[in-house]
PDB file of C-alpha atoms in Angstrom:
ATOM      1  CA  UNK A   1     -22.668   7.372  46.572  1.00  0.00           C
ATOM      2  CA  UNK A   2     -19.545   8.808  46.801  1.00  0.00           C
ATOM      3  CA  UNK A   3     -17.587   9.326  50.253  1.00  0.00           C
ATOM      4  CA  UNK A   4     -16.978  12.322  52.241  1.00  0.00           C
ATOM      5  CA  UNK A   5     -13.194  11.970  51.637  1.00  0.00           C
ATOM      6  CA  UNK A   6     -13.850  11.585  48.273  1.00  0.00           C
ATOM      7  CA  UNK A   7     -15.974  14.714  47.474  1.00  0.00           C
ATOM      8  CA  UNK A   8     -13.840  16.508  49.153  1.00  0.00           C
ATOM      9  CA  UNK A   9     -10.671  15.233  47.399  1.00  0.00           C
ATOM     10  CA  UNK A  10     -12.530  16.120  44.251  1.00  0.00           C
ATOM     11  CA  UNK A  11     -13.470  19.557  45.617  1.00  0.00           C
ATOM     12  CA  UNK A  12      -9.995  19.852  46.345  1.00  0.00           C
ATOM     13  CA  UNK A  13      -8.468  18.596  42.609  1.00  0.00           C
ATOM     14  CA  UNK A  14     -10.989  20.879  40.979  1.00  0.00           C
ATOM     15  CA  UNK A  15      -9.772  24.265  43.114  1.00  0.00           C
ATOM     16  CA  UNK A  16      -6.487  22.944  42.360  1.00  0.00           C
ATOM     17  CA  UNK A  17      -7.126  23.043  37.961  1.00  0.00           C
ATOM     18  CA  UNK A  18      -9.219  25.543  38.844  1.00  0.00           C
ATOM     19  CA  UNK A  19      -6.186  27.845  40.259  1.00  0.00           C
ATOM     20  CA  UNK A  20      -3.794  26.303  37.662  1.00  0.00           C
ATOM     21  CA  UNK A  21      -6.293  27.447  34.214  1.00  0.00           C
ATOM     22  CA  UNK A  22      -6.040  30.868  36.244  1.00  0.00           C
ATOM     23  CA  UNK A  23      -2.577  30.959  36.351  1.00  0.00           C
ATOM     24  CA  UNK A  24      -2.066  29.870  32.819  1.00  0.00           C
ATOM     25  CA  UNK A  25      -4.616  33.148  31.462  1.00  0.00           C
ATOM     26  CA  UNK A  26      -2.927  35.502  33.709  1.00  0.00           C
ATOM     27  CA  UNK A  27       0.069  34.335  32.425  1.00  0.00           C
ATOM     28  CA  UNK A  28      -0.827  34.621  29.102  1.00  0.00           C
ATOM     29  CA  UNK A  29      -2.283  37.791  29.506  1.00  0.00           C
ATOM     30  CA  UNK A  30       0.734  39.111  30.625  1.00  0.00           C
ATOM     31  CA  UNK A  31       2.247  38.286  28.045  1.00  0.00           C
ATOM     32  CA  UNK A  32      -0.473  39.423  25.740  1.00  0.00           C
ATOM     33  CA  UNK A  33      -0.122  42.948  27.115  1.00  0.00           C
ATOM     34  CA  UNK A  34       3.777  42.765  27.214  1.00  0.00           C
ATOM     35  CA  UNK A  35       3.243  42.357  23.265  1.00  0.00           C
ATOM     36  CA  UNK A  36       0.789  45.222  22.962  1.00  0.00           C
ATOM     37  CA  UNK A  37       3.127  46.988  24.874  1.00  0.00           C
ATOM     38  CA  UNK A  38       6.027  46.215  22.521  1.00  0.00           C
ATOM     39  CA  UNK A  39       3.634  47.475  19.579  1.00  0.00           C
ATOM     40  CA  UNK A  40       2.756  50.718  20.888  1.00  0.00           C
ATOM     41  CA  UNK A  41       6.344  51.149  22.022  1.00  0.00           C
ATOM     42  CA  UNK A  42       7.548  50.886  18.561  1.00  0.00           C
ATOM     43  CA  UNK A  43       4.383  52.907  17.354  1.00  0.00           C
ATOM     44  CA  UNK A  44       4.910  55.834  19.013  1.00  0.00           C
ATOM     45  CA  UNK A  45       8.715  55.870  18.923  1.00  0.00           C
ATOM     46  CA  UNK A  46      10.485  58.626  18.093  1.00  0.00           C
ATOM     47  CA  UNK A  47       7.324  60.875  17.757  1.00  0.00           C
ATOM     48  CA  UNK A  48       5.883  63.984  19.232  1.00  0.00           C
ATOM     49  CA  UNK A  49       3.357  62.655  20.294  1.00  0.00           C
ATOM     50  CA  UNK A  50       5.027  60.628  22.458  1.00  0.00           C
ATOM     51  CA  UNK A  51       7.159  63.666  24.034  1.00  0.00           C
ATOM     52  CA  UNK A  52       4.328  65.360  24.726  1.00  0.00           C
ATOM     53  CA  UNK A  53       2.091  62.621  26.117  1.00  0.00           C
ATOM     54  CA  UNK A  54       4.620  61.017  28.679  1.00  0.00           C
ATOM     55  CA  UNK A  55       4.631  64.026  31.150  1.00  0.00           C
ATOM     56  CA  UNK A  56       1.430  65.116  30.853  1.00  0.00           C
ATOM     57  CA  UNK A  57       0.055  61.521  31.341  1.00  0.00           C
ATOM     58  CA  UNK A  58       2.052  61.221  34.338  1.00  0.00           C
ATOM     59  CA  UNK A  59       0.599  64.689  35.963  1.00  0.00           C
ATOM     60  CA  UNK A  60      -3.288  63.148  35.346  1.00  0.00           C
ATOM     61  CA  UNK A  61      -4.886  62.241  38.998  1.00  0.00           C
ATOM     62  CA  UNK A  62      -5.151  57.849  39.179  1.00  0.00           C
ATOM     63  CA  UNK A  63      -8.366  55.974  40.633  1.00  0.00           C
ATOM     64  CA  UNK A  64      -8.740  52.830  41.524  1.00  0.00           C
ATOM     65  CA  UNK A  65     -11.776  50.881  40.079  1.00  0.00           C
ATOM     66  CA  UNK A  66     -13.215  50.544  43.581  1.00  0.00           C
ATOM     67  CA  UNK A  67     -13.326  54.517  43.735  1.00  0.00           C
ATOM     68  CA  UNK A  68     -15.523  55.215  40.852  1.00  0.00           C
ATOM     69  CA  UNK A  69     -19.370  54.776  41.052  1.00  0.00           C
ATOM     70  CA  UNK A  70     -20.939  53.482  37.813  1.00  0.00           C
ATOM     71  CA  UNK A  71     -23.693  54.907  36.201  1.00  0.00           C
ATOM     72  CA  UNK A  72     -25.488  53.841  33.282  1.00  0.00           C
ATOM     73  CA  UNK A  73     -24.073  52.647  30.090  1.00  0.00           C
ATOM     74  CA  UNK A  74     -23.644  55.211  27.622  1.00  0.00           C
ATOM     75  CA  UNK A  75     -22.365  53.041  24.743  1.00  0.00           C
ATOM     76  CA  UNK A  76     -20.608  49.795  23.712  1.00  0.00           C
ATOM     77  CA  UNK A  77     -17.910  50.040  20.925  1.00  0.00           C
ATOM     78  CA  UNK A  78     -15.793  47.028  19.585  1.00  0.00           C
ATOM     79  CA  UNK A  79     -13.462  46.761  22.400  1.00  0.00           C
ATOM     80  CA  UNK A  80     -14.716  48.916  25.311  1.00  0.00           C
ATOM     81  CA  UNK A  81     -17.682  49.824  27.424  1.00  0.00           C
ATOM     82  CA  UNK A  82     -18.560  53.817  28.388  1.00  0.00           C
ATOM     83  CA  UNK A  83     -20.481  54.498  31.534  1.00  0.00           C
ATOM     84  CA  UNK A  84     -21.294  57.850  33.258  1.00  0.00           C
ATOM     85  CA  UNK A  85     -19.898  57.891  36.719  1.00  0.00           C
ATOM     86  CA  UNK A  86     -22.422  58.048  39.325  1.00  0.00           C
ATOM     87  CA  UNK A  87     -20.210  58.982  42.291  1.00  0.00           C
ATOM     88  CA  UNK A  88     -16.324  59.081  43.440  1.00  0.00           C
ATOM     89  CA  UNK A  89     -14.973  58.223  46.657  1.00  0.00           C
ATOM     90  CA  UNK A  90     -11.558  58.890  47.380  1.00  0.00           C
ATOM     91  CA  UNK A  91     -10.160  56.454  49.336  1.00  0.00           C
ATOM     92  CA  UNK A  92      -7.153  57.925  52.217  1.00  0.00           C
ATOM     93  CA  UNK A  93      -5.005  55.337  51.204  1.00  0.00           C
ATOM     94  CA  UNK A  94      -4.885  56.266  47.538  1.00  0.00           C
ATOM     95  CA  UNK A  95      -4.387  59.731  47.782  1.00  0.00           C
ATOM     96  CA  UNK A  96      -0.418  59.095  47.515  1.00  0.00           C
ATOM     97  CA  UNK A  97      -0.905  57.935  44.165  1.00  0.00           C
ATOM     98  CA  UNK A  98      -1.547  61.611  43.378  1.00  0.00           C
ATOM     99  CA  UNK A  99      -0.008  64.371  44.737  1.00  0.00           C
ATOM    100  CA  UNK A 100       0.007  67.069  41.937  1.00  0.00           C
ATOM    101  CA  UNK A 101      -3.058  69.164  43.038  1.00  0.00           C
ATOM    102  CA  UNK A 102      -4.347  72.073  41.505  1.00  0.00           C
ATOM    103  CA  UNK A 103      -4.511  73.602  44.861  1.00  0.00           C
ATOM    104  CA  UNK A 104      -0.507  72.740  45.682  1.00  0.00           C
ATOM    105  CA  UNK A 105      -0.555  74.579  42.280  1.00  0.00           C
ATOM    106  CA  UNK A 106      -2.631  77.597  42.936  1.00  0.00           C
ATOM    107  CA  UNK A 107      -0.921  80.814  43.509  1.00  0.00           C
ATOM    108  CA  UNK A 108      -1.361  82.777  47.092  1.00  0.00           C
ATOM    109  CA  UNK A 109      -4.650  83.270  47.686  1.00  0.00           C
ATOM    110  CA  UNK A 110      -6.138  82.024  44.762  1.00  0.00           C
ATOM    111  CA  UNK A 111      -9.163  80.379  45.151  1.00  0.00           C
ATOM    112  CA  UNK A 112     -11.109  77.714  43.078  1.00  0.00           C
ATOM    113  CA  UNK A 113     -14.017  79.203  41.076  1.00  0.00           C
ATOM    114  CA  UNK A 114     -17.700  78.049  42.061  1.00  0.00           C
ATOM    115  CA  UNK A 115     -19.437  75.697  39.176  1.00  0.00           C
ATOM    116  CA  UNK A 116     -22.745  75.811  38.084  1.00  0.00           C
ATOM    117  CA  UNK A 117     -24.696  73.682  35.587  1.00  0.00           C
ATOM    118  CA  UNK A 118     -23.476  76.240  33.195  1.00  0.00           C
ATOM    119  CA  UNK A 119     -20.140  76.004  33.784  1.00  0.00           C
ATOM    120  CA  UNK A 120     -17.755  73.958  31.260  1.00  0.00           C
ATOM    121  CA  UNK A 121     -14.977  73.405  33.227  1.00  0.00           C
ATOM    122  CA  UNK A 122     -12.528  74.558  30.733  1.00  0.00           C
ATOM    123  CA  UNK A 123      -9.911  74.903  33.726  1.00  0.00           C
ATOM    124  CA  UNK A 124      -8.331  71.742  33.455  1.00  0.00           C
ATOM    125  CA  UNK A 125      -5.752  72.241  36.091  1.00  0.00           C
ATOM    126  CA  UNK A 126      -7.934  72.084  38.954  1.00  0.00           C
ATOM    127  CA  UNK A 127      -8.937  68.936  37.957  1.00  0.00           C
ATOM    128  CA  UNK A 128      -7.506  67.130  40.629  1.00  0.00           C
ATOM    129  CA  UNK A 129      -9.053  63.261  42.533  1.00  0.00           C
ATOM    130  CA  UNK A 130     -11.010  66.072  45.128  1.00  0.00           C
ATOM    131  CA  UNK A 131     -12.004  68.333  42.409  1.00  0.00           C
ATOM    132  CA  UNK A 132     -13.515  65.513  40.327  1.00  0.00           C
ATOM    133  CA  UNK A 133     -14.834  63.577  43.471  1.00  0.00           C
ATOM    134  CA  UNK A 134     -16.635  67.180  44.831  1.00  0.00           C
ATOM    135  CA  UNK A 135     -17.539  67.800  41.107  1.00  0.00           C
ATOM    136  CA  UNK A 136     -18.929  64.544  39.652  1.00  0.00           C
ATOM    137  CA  UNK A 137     -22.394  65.484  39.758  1.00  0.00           C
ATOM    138  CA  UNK A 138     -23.852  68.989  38.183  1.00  0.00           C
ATOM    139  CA  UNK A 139     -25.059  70.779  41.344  1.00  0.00           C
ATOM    140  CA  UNK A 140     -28.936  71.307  40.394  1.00  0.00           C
ATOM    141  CA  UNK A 141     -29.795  68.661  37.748  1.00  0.00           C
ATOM    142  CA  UNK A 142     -27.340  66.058  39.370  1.00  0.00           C
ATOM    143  CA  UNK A 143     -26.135  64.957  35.661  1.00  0.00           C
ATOM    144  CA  UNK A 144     -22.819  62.985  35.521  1.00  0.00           C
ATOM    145  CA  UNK A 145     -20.238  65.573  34.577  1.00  0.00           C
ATOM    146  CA  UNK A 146     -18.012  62.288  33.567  1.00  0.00           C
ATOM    147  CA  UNK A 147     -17.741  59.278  31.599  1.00  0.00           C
ATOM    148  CA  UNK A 148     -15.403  56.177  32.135  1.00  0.00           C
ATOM    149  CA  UNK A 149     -14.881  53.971  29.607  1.00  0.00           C
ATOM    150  CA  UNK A 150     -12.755  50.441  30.047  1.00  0.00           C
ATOM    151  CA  UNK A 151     -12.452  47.027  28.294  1.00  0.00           C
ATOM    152  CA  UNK A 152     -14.959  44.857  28.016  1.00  0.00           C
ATOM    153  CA  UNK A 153     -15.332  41.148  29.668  1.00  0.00           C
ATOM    154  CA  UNK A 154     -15.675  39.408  26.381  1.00  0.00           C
ATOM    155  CA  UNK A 155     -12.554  41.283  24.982  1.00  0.00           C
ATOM    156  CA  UNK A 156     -10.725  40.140  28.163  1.00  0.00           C
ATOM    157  CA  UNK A 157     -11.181  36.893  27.397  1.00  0.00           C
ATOM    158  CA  UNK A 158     -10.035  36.695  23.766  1.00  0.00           C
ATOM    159  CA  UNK A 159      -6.395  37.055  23.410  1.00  0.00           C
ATOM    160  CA  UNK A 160      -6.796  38.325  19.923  1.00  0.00           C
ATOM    161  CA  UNK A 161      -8.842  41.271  21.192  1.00  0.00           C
ATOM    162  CA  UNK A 162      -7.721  41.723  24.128  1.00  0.00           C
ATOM    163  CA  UNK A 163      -3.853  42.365  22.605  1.00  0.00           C
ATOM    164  CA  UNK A 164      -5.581  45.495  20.008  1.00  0.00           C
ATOM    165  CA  UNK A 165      -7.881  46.560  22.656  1.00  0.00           C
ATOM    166  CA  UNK A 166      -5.225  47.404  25.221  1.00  0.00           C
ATOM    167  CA  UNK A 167      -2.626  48.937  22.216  1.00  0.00           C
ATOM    168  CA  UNK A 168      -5.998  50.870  21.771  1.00  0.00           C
ATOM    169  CA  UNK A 169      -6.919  52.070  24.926  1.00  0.00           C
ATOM    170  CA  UNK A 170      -2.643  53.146  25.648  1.00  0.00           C
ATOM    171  CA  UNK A 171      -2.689  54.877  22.268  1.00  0.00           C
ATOM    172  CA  UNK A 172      -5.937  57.044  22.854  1.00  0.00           C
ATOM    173  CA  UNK A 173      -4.277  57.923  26.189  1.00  0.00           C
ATOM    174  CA  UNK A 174      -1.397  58.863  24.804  1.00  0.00           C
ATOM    175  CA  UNK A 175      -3.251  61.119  22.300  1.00  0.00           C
ATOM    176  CA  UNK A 176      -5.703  62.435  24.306  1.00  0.00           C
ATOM    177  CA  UNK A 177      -3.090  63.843  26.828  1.00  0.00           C
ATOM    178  CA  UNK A 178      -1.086  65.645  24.483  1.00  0.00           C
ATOM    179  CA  UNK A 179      -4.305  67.130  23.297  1.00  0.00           C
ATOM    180  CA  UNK A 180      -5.836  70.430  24.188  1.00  0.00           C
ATOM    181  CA  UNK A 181      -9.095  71.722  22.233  1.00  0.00           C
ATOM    182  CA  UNK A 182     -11.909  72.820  22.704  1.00  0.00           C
ATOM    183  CA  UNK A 183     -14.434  71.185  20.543  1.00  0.00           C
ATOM    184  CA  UNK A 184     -12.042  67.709  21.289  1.00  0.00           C
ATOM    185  CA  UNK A 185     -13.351  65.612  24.733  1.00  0.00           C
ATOM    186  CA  UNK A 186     -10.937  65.883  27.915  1.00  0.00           C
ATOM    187  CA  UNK A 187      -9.552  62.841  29.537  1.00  0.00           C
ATOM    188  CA  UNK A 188      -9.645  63.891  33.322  1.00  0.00           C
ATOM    189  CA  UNK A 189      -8.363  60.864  34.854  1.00  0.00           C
ATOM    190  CA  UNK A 190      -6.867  57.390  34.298  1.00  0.00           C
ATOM    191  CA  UNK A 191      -6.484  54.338  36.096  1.00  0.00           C
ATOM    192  CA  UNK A 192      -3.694  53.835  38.926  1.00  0.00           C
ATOM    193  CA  UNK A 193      -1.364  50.713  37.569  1.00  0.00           C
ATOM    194  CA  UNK A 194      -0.425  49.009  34.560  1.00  0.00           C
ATOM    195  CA  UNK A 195      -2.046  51.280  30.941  1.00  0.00           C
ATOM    196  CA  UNK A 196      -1.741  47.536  29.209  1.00  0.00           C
ATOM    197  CA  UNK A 197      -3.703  45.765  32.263  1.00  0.00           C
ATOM    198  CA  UNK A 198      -6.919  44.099  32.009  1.00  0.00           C
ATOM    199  CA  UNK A 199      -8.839  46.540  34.158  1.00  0.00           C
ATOM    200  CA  UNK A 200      -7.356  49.775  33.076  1.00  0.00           C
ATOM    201  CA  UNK A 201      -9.550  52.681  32.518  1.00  0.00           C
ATOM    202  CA  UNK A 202      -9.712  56.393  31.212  1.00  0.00           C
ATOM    203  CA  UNK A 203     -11.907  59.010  32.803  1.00  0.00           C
ATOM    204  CA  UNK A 204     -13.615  61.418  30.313  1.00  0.00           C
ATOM    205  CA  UNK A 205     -15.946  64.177  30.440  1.00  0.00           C
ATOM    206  CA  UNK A 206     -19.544  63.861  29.401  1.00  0.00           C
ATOM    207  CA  UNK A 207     -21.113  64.553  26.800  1.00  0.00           C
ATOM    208  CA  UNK A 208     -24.700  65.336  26.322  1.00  0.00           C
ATOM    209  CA  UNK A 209     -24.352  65.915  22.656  1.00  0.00           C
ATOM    210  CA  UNK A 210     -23.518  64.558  19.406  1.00  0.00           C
ATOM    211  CA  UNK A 211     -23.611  65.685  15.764  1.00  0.00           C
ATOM    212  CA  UNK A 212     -26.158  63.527  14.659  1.00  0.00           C
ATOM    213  CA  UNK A 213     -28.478  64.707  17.322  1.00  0.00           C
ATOM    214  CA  UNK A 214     -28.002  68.070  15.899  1.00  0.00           C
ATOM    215  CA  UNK A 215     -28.538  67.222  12.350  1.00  0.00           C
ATOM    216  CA  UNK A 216     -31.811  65.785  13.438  1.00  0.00           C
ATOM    217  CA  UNK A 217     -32.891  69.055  15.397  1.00  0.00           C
ATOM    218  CA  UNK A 218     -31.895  71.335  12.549  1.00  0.00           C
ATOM    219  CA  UNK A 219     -34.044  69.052   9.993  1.00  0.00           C
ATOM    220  CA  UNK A 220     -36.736  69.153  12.554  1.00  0.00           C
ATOM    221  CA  UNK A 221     -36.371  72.811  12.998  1.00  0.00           C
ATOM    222  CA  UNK A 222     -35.762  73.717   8.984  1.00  0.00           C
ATOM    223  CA  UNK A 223     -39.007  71.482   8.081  1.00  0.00           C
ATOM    224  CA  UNK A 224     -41.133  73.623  11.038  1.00  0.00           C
ATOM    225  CA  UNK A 225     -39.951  76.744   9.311  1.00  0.00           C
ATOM    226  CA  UNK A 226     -40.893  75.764   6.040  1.00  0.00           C
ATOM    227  CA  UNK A 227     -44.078  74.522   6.612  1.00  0.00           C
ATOM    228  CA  UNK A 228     -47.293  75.775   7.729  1.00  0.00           C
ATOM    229  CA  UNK A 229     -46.125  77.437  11.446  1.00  0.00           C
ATOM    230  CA  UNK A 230     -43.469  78.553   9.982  1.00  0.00           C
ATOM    231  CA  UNK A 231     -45.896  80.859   7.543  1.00  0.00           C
ATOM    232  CA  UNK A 232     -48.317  81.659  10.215  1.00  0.00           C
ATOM    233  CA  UNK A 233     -45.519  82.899  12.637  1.00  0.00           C
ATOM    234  CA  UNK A 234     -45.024  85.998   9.618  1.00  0.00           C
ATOM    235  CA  UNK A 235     -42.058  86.508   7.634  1.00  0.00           C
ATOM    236  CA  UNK A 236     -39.513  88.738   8.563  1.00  0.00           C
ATOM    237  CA  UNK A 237     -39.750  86.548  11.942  1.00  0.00           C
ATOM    238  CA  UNK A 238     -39.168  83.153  10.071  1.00  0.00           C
ATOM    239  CA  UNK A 239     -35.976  84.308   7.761  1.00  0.00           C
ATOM    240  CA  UNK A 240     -34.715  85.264  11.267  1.00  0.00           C
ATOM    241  CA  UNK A 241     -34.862  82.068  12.057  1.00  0.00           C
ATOM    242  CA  UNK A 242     -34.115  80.367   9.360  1.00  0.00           C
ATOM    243  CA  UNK A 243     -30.970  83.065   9.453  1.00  0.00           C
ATOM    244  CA  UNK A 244     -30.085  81.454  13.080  1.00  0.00           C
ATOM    245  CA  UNK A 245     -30.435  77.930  11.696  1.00  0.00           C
ATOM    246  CA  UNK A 246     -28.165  78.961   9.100  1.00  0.00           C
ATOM    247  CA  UNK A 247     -25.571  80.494  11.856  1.00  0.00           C
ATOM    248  CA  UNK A 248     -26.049  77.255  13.461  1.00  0.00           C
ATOM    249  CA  UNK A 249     -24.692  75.058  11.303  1.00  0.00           C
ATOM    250  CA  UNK A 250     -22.362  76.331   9.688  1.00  0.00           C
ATOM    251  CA  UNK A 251     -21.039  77.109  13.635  1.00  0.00           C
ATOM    252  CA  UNK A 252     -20.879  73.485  13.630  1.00  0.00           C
ATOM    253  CA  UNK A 253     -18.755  72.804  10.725  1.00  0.00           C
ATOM    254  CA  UNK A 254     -16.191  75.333  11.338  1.00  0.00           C
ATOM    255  CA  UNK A 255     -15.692  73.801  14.814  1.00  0.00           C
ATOM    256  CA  UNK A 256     -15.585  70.788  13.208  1.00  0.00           C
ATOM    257  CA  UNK A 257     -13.029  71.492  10.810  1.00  0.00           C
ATOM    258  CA  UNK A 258     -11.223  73.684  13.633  1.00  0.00           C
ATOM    259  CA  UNK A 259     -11.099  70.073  15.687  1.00  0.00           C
ATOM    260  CA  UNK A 260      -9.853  67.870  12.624  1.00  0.00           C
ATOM    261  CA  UNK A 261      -7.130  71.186  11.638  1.00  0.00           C
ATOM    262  CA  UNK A 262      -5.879  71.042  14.713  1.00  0.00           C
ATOM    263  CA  UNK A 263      -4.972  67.039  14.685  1.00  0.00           C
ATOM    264  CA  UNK A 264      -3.359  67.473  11.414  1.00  0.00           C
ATOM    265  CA  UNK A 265      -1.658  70.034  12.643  1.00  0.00           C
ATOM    266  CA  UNK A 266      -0.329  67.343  14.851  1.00  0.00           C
ATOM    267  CA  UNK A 267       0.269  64.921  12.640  1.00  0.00           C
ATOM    268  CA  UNK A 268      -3.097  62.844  13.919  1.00  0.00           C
ATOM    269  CA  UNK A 269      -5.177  61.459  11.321  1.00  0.00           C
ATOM    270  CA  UNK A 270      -8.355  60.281  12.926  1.00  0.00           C
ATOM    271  CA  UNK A 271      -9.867  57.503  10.576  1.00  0.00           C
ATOM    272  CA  UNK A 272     -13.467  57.440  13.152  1.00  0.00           C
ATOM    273  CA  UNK A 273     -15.324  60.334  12.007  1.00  0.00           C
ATOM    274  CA  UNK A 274     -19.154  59.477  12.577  1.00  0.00           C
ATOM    275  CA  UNK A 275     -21.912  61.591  13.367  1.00  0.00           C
ATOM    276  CA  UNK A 276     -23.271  59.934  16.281  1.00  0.00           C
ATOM    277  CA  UNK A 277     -19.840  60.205  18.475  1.00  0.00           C
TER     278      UNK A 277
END
């Protein structure tokens, strides 16, 4: 049986490999993001994009990790993880990292509208670290009004994927800040530090819809209407109906086609258009 000294000269070799293997990935991590960096760099040089997106990332309000509550997982994609937030706490110390407010921005007098359930929050300038903090939560249902969405731990721990899953993550913040529509989801937030580090994160608003959960309502809806209640509930009141239905989707497309129009209008070609997103 081994002796005291011994165990713990072992204990003590393996926290010193174990402290050396950590400073060889972090190392190499670093320079896996310096090279996603460099990709991105040369990406988005020269373009508009990139004049738009550099001051208006810099306005958005930065969390830390610790400040965000999480709530449960909305989806997994190839790279990244989305959650609804639960809760924010802003932490004292942190509010330096922001000091653009909408309220330091508000004219004399001007006061902050009152949200309800209803409300879409379409005024994206009060969307401050207080505003979303007061605001994460609907008031009656309590439904997250936000989303986060970061890398995920097996990503970070392939080089390979973690190098196009950071140039991912800093090239949909860059786009999503230098876009403004309304049938096109709102980052709110991003995370304080590093866009190309391991933990970075983008707060986005959301959403309790998708296109393919439509689709499946208006076949639901369009077979009712056809079929036997639809006959019994008399005529003239089913082709109004049916007349809605109609409104509906075609409502749909055009915002749709408004959304997609408006990123070529930007020079954005966006190569992920599925129904269930």
């Amino acid at each position: 049986m081994p002796s005291k000294a011994a165990m713990s000269a072992k204990a003590a070799a393996d926290a010193q490999a174990a402290a050396e293997r950590k400073s060889f990935d972090d190392a190499y991590r670093k320079k896996c993001s310096d090279h996603a960096r460099k990709k991105v760099d040369i990406m988005f040089s020269g373009t508009k994009i990139l004049a738009e997106s550099e001051p208006l990332v810099a306005e958005l309000p930065l969390f830390q990790k610790g400040e965000i509550g999480m709530g449960r997982i909305l989806g997994r994609g190839g790279f990244g993880i989305v959650n609804e937030i639960s809760s924010v706490t802003v932490r004292q110390s942190s509010q330096s990292l922001k000091a653009s407010t909408s309220a330091n921005r508000a004219f004399p007098g001007q006061q902050l509208p009152q949200l309800d359930d209803d409300d879409d929050l379409d005024f994206e300038d009060t969307q401050d670290k207080a505003f979303i903090a007061e605001h994460c939560l609907r008031t009656k249902s309590k439904d997250a009004r936000y989303a986060i969405k970061y890398l995920s731990p097996e990503v970070k721990r392939d080089p390979n994927k973690f190098v196009q899953a950071t140039m991912d993550m800093a090239v949909e913040t860059k786009f999503l800040a230098a876009i403004d529509h309304p049938n096109i989801i709102r980052m709110r937030a991003i995370a304080a530090g590093d866009m190309f580090d391991q933990d970075y994160f983008i707060v986005l608003d959301r959403l309790y819809d998708t296109l393919e959960k439509r689709i499946g309502t208006w076949a639901k809806t369009s077979k009712s209407l056809s079929g036997v209640k639809g006959k019994l509930g008399g005529k003239k009141k089913t082709e109004e109906k049916k007349q809605k239905l109609l409104e509906d989707r075609l409502v749909g497309a055009y915002d749709l086609i408004s959304a997609i129009s408006y990123l070529h209008g930007k020079s954005i070609i966006y190569r992920d258009l599925v129904s269930c997103e």
